Amino acid sequence: MLNYALLKTGICYDVRMRYHAKIVTSPSDYTDPHPEDPRRIFRIYKILAENGLINDPSLCGAENIGNLMQKVPVREATDEEILEIHSKEHLDYIVSTSHMSRQDLVSATTKSDSVYFNNESYQSARLSCGGAIEICKAVVENQVKNGLAVVRPPGHHAEPDVPGGFCLFSNVAVAAKNILKNYPEKIKKILILDWDVHHGNGTQKSFWNDPNVLYISLHRYEDGKFYPATNFGGPDKVGDGAGEGFNVNIPWTKPGMGDSDYLYAFNQIVMPIGLEFNPDFVIISSGFDAAEGDMLGGCLVSPDGYSQMTYMLKSLAAGNLAVVLEGGYNLDSIAKSALAVTKILLGDAPGRISNTLPKSETIKTVRDIIKIQSRYWKSLLPGYGSINMGENTLKNYDYLHDALRGNQVRKYMSNYSLVNLPIIREKGSPSYNDQILCSADIHKKGTVVVIVHDSPEVWGSIDPVLGTLDNSQSIVVDGSPRFIEWAQKNDYGVLDINIPRSITGHNSDNYSVANGSQDTCLYVWDNYIQCFDATKIIFVGINEAYSGIVHLVGHRETREKVSACISFIGDCQLRSIVTIIDEYITDWYYHSSLVFTSRYHPCWDKSLNPKRPRRKFGRVIMADQCGSNRILEERFQEAVEFIEEALESESEESDSG
Amino acid sequence: MLNYALLKTGICYDVRMRYHAKIVTSPSDYTDPHPEDPRRIFRIYKILAENGLINDPSLCGAENIGNLMQKVPVREATDEEILEIHSKEHLDYIVSTSHMSRQDLVSATTKSDSVYFNNESYQSARLSCGGAIEICKAVVENQVKNGLAVVRPPGHHAEPDVPGGFCLFSNVAVAAKNILKNYPEKIKKILILDWDVHHGNGTQKSFWNDPNVLYISLHRYEDGKFYPATNFGGPDKVGDGAGEGFNVNIPWTKPGMGDSDYLYAFNQIVMPIGLEFNPDFVIISSGFDAAEGDMLGGCLVSPDGYSQMTYMLKSLAAGNLAVVLEGGYNLDSIAKSALAVTKILLGDAPGRISNTLPKSETIKTVRDIIKIQSRYWKSLLPGYGSINMGENTLKNYDYLHDALRGNQVRKYMSNYSLVNLPIIREKGSPSYNDQILCSADIHKKGTVVVIVHDSPEVWGSIDPVLGTLDNSQSIVVDGSPRFIEWAQKNDYGVLDINIPRSITGHNSDNYSVANGSQDTCLYVWDNYIQCFDATKIIFVGINEAYSGIVHLVGHRETREKVSACISFIGDCQLRSIVTIIDEYITDWYYHSSLVFTSRYHPCWDKSLNPKRPRRKFGRVIMADQCGSNRILEERFQEAVEFIEEALESESEESDSG
């Protein structure tokens, strides 16, 4: 070798950290041991040795451990180091546990927030914290290329003033703060990535106002119900003062998150922000409680998933990376996960991930975070489709659905001579203006076509740089005119009902397209349609609003008059007819209806629904296209023929009758 | 060591490939040697040795080269192997060059598409191709963990039937095809990533119909003007038949692309598609002609940039990766780039990239590719803001800007009693309907406010999963009503001019908001405004359309009547007044105007413009907000006070005069 030296990977491990243990107070402490179990660090050390990464047959923490890894000795963190993060009162209290009576320890344990103490807890906590400091120091000083601290008790829940969640000192926070202090020229910016399944409230609090430490945490949150069960881990917690924008919470809304979800969040948020922050040093607060098999965490990250995440983080800071153990309670899971992480530190490629498509909840969470964090990180901005609404600062604006209905009304009034049909509402809203239009002489028509539709579809073209919508390249797709023109050609009356997705000004109401459409259809039937001269009614439903039609024909006796119910629903939920009128209604609806769905509608997924949709959903048909308006274009002719046949057969019936 | 063995990185290098060289036919061949220079492979081998990655002091290609890398012997590719890709005629022709006369070689060189021949070319080409095969084989058979083939001549321009662009056999294509053939159980899917600055037309053609080889190329394209100067490297070339969607071209629209652009394309396209494809093996077609310093390539990728890209690709296929040299003509640049790539193969972390923000052209290119490729790759779909327009299949739709104007007109007519002002156009378009509205009695008003505006801004909320616009959560922001209401309160006349961004139905015309606004303002002045009774005209410009006002007051004598020109332009380009009327016009415009810009407008960027904007641009003011409508809300009061003062001072003047 000339001048190219491959440094080893450092490891901190010390058997003395196994002495911190929960005092046994009941038989169940044996059968169901506390999850923060002293064996956690041993099992990780053991699997590294079993796989030849460490050469230590005695598993006692030998000095010389082979060619790949290098032992970094653990020492107790000093008062001075700990006090960089923690208050004197906090330190004194932890010190005091080292000479408490058994009874006092049990009582201290009981009244704490998920922390236990014995007389060795204090020393273990000092060693754990010192191990975190030493592994970081060894990397920063180029003694090792990167490092792993196999330490306990964990640290990220310990706040400056109070222990919590199995944590006594905030190990990673203390290490980061002391590295910044002691290597001011070399290390100016540290990224702490916390993939423990719980939010690291202690770490977040330690750097809340600090722009030099970027804290990113992925954790279960569930509206603040998951431990630590506060709102500090929420998406809107971005730091404050100079530290605003240097705190990034990625809070999962449910358990069961796996590799594809974590990788998606890494690709969309962690890595773009990480690259832009361009840290001098990276610390992973590495709980393995999101690992598959961890009952407390309830997530599904595989060892390959951990290896991919570690690998990505190693691409920052020229590989200056330290991994510090936090939680993780399934002994097998944490061992396998730690092995996968360590192999990446050594230089291996990460394992393959076969499913890379995230859950839709994950996509939503990630978009929400991008919306919030793009105020601070430019790399999240380009191509971002959702514009900050900024209603707070704006006084004059219309909701797009109201503006589109305004244009639609103008067009229908001028092109088709439709007029407004008044409807009485308790509340006013632009969304109720001109909600229903009809032919002027509708009450005298023999046949009436009732079109119940959502707001027209907008296929928007977003400026990829500015993120604003390009109105000249975006289109408004509206299928109703096809039916209006057809109806007018046949001298049928037309009733056009617009169902907005929300009622402007009443956002907090428990409104949905489905119930909005149901109420409106019943109202229009009761107050208007049934009083018309018309003997033949055709219903046309477009998108979600179609549910109002299904609801109406199930709740009123309409069979005498209604000839056909045609709906174009794309991927919307199928609605079944209720049989409260009589048992024949299902049969009638099946024969009188066509329900055109997209080819990707879940009802065609054989794995979910081995049989074709049941008759109570009407005659459900698979179209080639997606999207209700495209399907309407595809199947318009078929629909019209069906209607004409229905009208004719009724005429024959009435002729013969 | 127990059972954990770190494999070495393989390297193919053979001095015999240096014998292929251009026949010297003129003195300039000495002073300006052909870029595909025999020293290319030597310089790469040398830098690896100089940096201790290879232990070969003699630099002759020794057998045993140390602990880090392992020599993989190079052999000639066989006829059978070559014929997997190339035609018999092609092979025969290359064979024939080995015994051509000097004159025939020179003539073959002259008539080829950028290929030269000597009598050794044939053997070098066989070795280069064989080297590519052998390095892939060594990785697939786990003899080495990954590998680098330092070979020449390059391969990716050689099509099945014809050599080209310095390439005789399509080395990587031949290797990939033979690996698939010989390891059918182990290797079913190969990703070829080609970062040579030129499009790999030969590789693309070889797998055009093949779904088992995903070819992704990043290259300069410039509308097909850059070598190989065809449209085969275009964004729409996605493969065909079973191979449709397995060809991904990322064509740069200009030179000068650097690390941030390549990384952006990797993060947005290459890695999501790569992860979804989940290949069994990855080959990098590794030209280093996009490296900084390469005059032919004209790009700026740094060694750290190459290390980052290599690092990312190593995360696929569990690290089964082979790097095969293609082009790259600056001997220093290719050596440094190859060194950076090789360190990643060994297990190093990649270097840091300080600027991670891509050019806006890059963002656009990437969005265009996503639009095309999202038909085939689901991982590009979620959160994608721009919906496939699909005009081809749709018959009934309106452009959004026309629909929004329709609603605006309805609102202005009903709320402000404005009426349509007819304007004669050569062509019809929905964009011309109701383009100008005015107060019914405008010709009799003493003061008239002329508002010239773009289509209202839409702040769209895109459904993060479906990618469709949520109309109920999107808003339409329109600043004009503030001025209309203020004008009517003061009994001023109102003229509202809408300038769309394009004219629906006439997209191919050379139309822009700027020239559309200029034409319309002149027309309205000449045919209407100057004929009105009004003695005081106020112009209000919103966004780009404001340029029509600046154009008008520079090209017509308007100073007698125009009291103030107020514009809210956000980040739009500043327009200067021309001085064709007289030299006082600049002064007049400066004193009569307010031009409110965003705080991020380039005119405030001290590095671009050390001084504040010149007087010919009017009185340019920095607002706190961004976006012309937000700025209008912010500065409305200030604008109105300025106008009122202007109107008063004129009244005083006329009183005193």
PDB file of C-alpha atoms in Angstrom, chain B residues 107-184:
ATOM      1  CA  SER B 107     -10.216   5.775 -46.414  1.00  0.00           C
ATOM      2  CA  ALA B 108     -12.364   3.621 -44.047  1.00  0.00           C
ATOM      3  CA  THR B 109     -11.633   6.144 -41.308  1.00  0.00           C
ATOM      4  CA  THR B 110     -12.589   9.075 -43.518  1.00  0.00           C
ATOM      5  CA  LYS B 111     -15.916   7.672 -44.596  1.00  0.00           C
ATOM      6  CA  SER B 112     -16.971   6.446 -41.146  1.00  0.00           C
ATOM      7  CA  ASP B 113     -19.078   8.311 -38.605  1.00  0.00           C
ATOM      8  CA  SER B 114     -16.279   9.408 -36.249  1.00  0.00           C
ATOM      9  CA  VAL B 115     -14.390   6.119 -36.110  1.00  0.00           C
ATOM     10  CA  TYR B 116     -10.730   5.503 -36.918  1.00  0.00           C
ATOM     11  CA  PHE B 117      -8.983   2.249 -37.771  1.00  0.00           C
ATOM     12  CA  ASN B 118      -5.499   0.808 -37.832  1.00  0.00           C
ATOM     13  CA  ASN B 119      -4.569  -2.851 -38.155  1.00  0.00           C
ATOM     14  CA  GLU B 120      -4.709  -3.278 -34.366  1.00  0.00           C
ATOM     15  CA  SER B 121      -8.166  -1.752 -33.976  1.00  0.00           C
ATOM     16  CA  TYR B 122      -9.828  -5.095 -34.428  1.00  0.00           C
ATOM     17  CA  GLN B 123      -7.901  -6.792 -31.641  1.00  0.00           C
ATOM     18  CA  SER B 124      -8.268  -3.827 -29.298  1.00  0.00           C
ATOM     19  CA  ALA B 125     -11.997  -3.817 -29.933  1.00  0.00           C
ATOM     20  CA  ARG B 126     -12.224  -7.555 -29.187  1.00  0.00           C
ATOM     21  CA  LEU B 127     -10.241  -7.056 -25.975  1.00  0.00           C
ATOM     22  CA  SER B 128     -12.302  -4.055 -24.931  1.00  0.00           C
ATOM     23  CA  CYS B 129     -15.494  -6.027 -25.466  1.00  0.00           C
ATOM     24  CA  GLY B 130     -14.024  -9.095 -23.769  1.00  0.00           C
ATOM     25  CA  GLY B 131     -12.930  -6.953 -20.823  1.00  0.00           C
ATOM     26  CA  ALA B 132     -16.476  -5.700 -20.382  1.00  0.00           C
ATOM     27  CA  ILE B 133     -17.763  -9.282 -20.439  1.00  0.00           C
ATOM     28  CA  GLU B 134     -15.116 -10.574 -18.037  1.00  0.00           C
ATOM     29  CA  ILE B 135     -15.604  -7.846 -15.424  1.00  0.00           C
ATOM     30  CA  CYS B 136     -19.352  -8.504 -15.405  1.00  0.00           C
ATOM     31  CA  LYS B 137     -18.768 -12.240 -15.183  1.00  0.00           C
ATOM     32  CA  ALA B 138     -16.356 -11.854 -12.271  1.00  0.00           C
ATOM     33  CA  VAL B 139     -18.944  -9.856 -10.320  1.00  0.00           C
ATOM     34  CA  VAL B 140     -21.824 -12.185 -11.151  1.00  0.00           C
ATOM     35  CA  GLU B 141     -19.745 -15.198 -10.110  1.00  0.00           C
ATOM     36  CA  ASN B 142     -18.766 -13.490  -6.833  1.00  0.00           C
ATOM     37  CA  GLN B 143     -15.049 -13.601  -7.601  1.00  0.00           C
ATOM     38  CA  VAL B 144     -15.010  -9.895  -6.820  1.00  0.00           C
ATOM     39  CA  LYS B 145     -17.555  -7.718  -5.053  1.00  0.00           C
ATOM     40  CA  ASN B 146     -17.771  -5.272  -7.937  1.00  0.00           C
ATOM     41  CA  GLY B 147     -15.546  -4.197 -10.774  1.00  0.00           C
ATOM     42  CA  LEU B 148     -14.099  -1.659 -13.138  1.00  0.00           C
ATOM     43  CA  ALA B 149     -13.225  -2.290 -16.791  1.00  0.00           C
ATOM     44  CA  VAL B 150     -10.603   0.195 -17.964  1.00  0.00           C
ATOM     45  CA  VAL B 151     -11.084  -0.531 -21.636  1.00  0.00           C
ATOM     46  CA  ARG B 152     -10.979   1.128 -25.035  1.00  0.00           C
ATOM     47  CA  PRO B 153     -12.156   1.656 -27.712  1.00  0.00           C
ATOM     48  CA  PRO B 154     -15.487   2.606 -26.118  1.00  0.00           C
ATOM     49  CA  GLY B 155     -18.712   0.916 -27.132  1.00  0.00           C
ATOM     50  CA  HIS B 156     -22.023   2.657 -26.607  1.00  0.00           C
ATOM     51  CA  HIS B 157     -22.266   4.351 -30.039  1.00  0.00           C
ATOM     52  CA  ALA B 158     -21.655   1.111 -31.962  1.00  0.00           C
ATOM     53  CA  GLU B 159     -25.016  -0.003 -33.273  1.00  0.00           C
ATOM     54  CA  PRO B 160     -25.745  -3.621 -34.181  1.00  0.00           C
ATOM     55  CA  ASP B 161     -24.916  -2.892 -37.819  1.00  0.00           C
ATOM     56  CA  VAL B 162     -22.578   0.039 -37.801  1.00  0.00           C
ATOM     57  CA  PRO B 163     -19.656   1.451 -35.807  1.00  0.00           C
ATOM     58  CA  GLY B 164     -19.742   5.110 -34.794  1.00  0.00           C
ATOM     59  CA  GLY B 165     -18.500   7.740 -32.369  1.00  0.00           C
ATOM     60  CA  PHE B 166     -15.091   6.108 -31.674  1.00  0.00           C
ATOM     61  CA  CYS B 167     -16.898   2.796 -30.980  1.00  0.00           C
ATOM     62  CA  LEU B 168     -16.427  -0.502 -32.830  1.00  0.00           C
ATOM     63  CA  PHE B 169     -18.296  -3.079 -30.735  1.00  0.00           C
ATOM     64  CA  SER B 170     -21.053  -2.211 -28.285  1.00  0.00           C
ATOM     65  CA  ASN B 171     -19.098  -3.498 -25.284  1.00  0.00           C
ATOM     66  CA  VAL B 172     -21.664  -3.005 -22.545  1.00  0.00           C
ATOM     67  CA  ALA B 173     -24.527  -4.283 -24.694  1.00  0.00           C
ATOM     68  CA  VAL B 174     -22.561  -7.417 -25.620  1.00  0.00           C
ATOM     69  CA  ALA B 175     -21.659  -7.980 -21.952  1.00  0.00           C
ATOM     70  CA  ALA B 176     -25.233  -7.489 -20.713  1.00  0.00           C
ATOM     71  CA  LYS B 177     -26.701  -9.765 -23.349  1.00  0.00           C
ATOM     72  CA  ASN B 178     -24.212 -12.556 -22.637  1.00  0.00           C
ATOM     73  CA  ILE B 179     -24.687 -12.272 -18.876  1.00  0.00           C
ATOM     74  CA  LEU B 180     -28.446 -12.657 -19.310  1.00  0.00           C
ATOM     75  CA  LYS B 181     -27.846 -15.623 -21.587  1.00  0.00           C
ATOM     76  CA  ASN B 182     -25.292 -17.406 -19.411  1.00  0.00           C
ATOM     77  CA  TYR B 183     -26.737 -16.795 -15.944  1.00  0.00           C
ATOM     78  CA  PRO B 184     -30.470 -17.104 -16.600  1.00  0.00           C
TER      79      PRO B 184
END
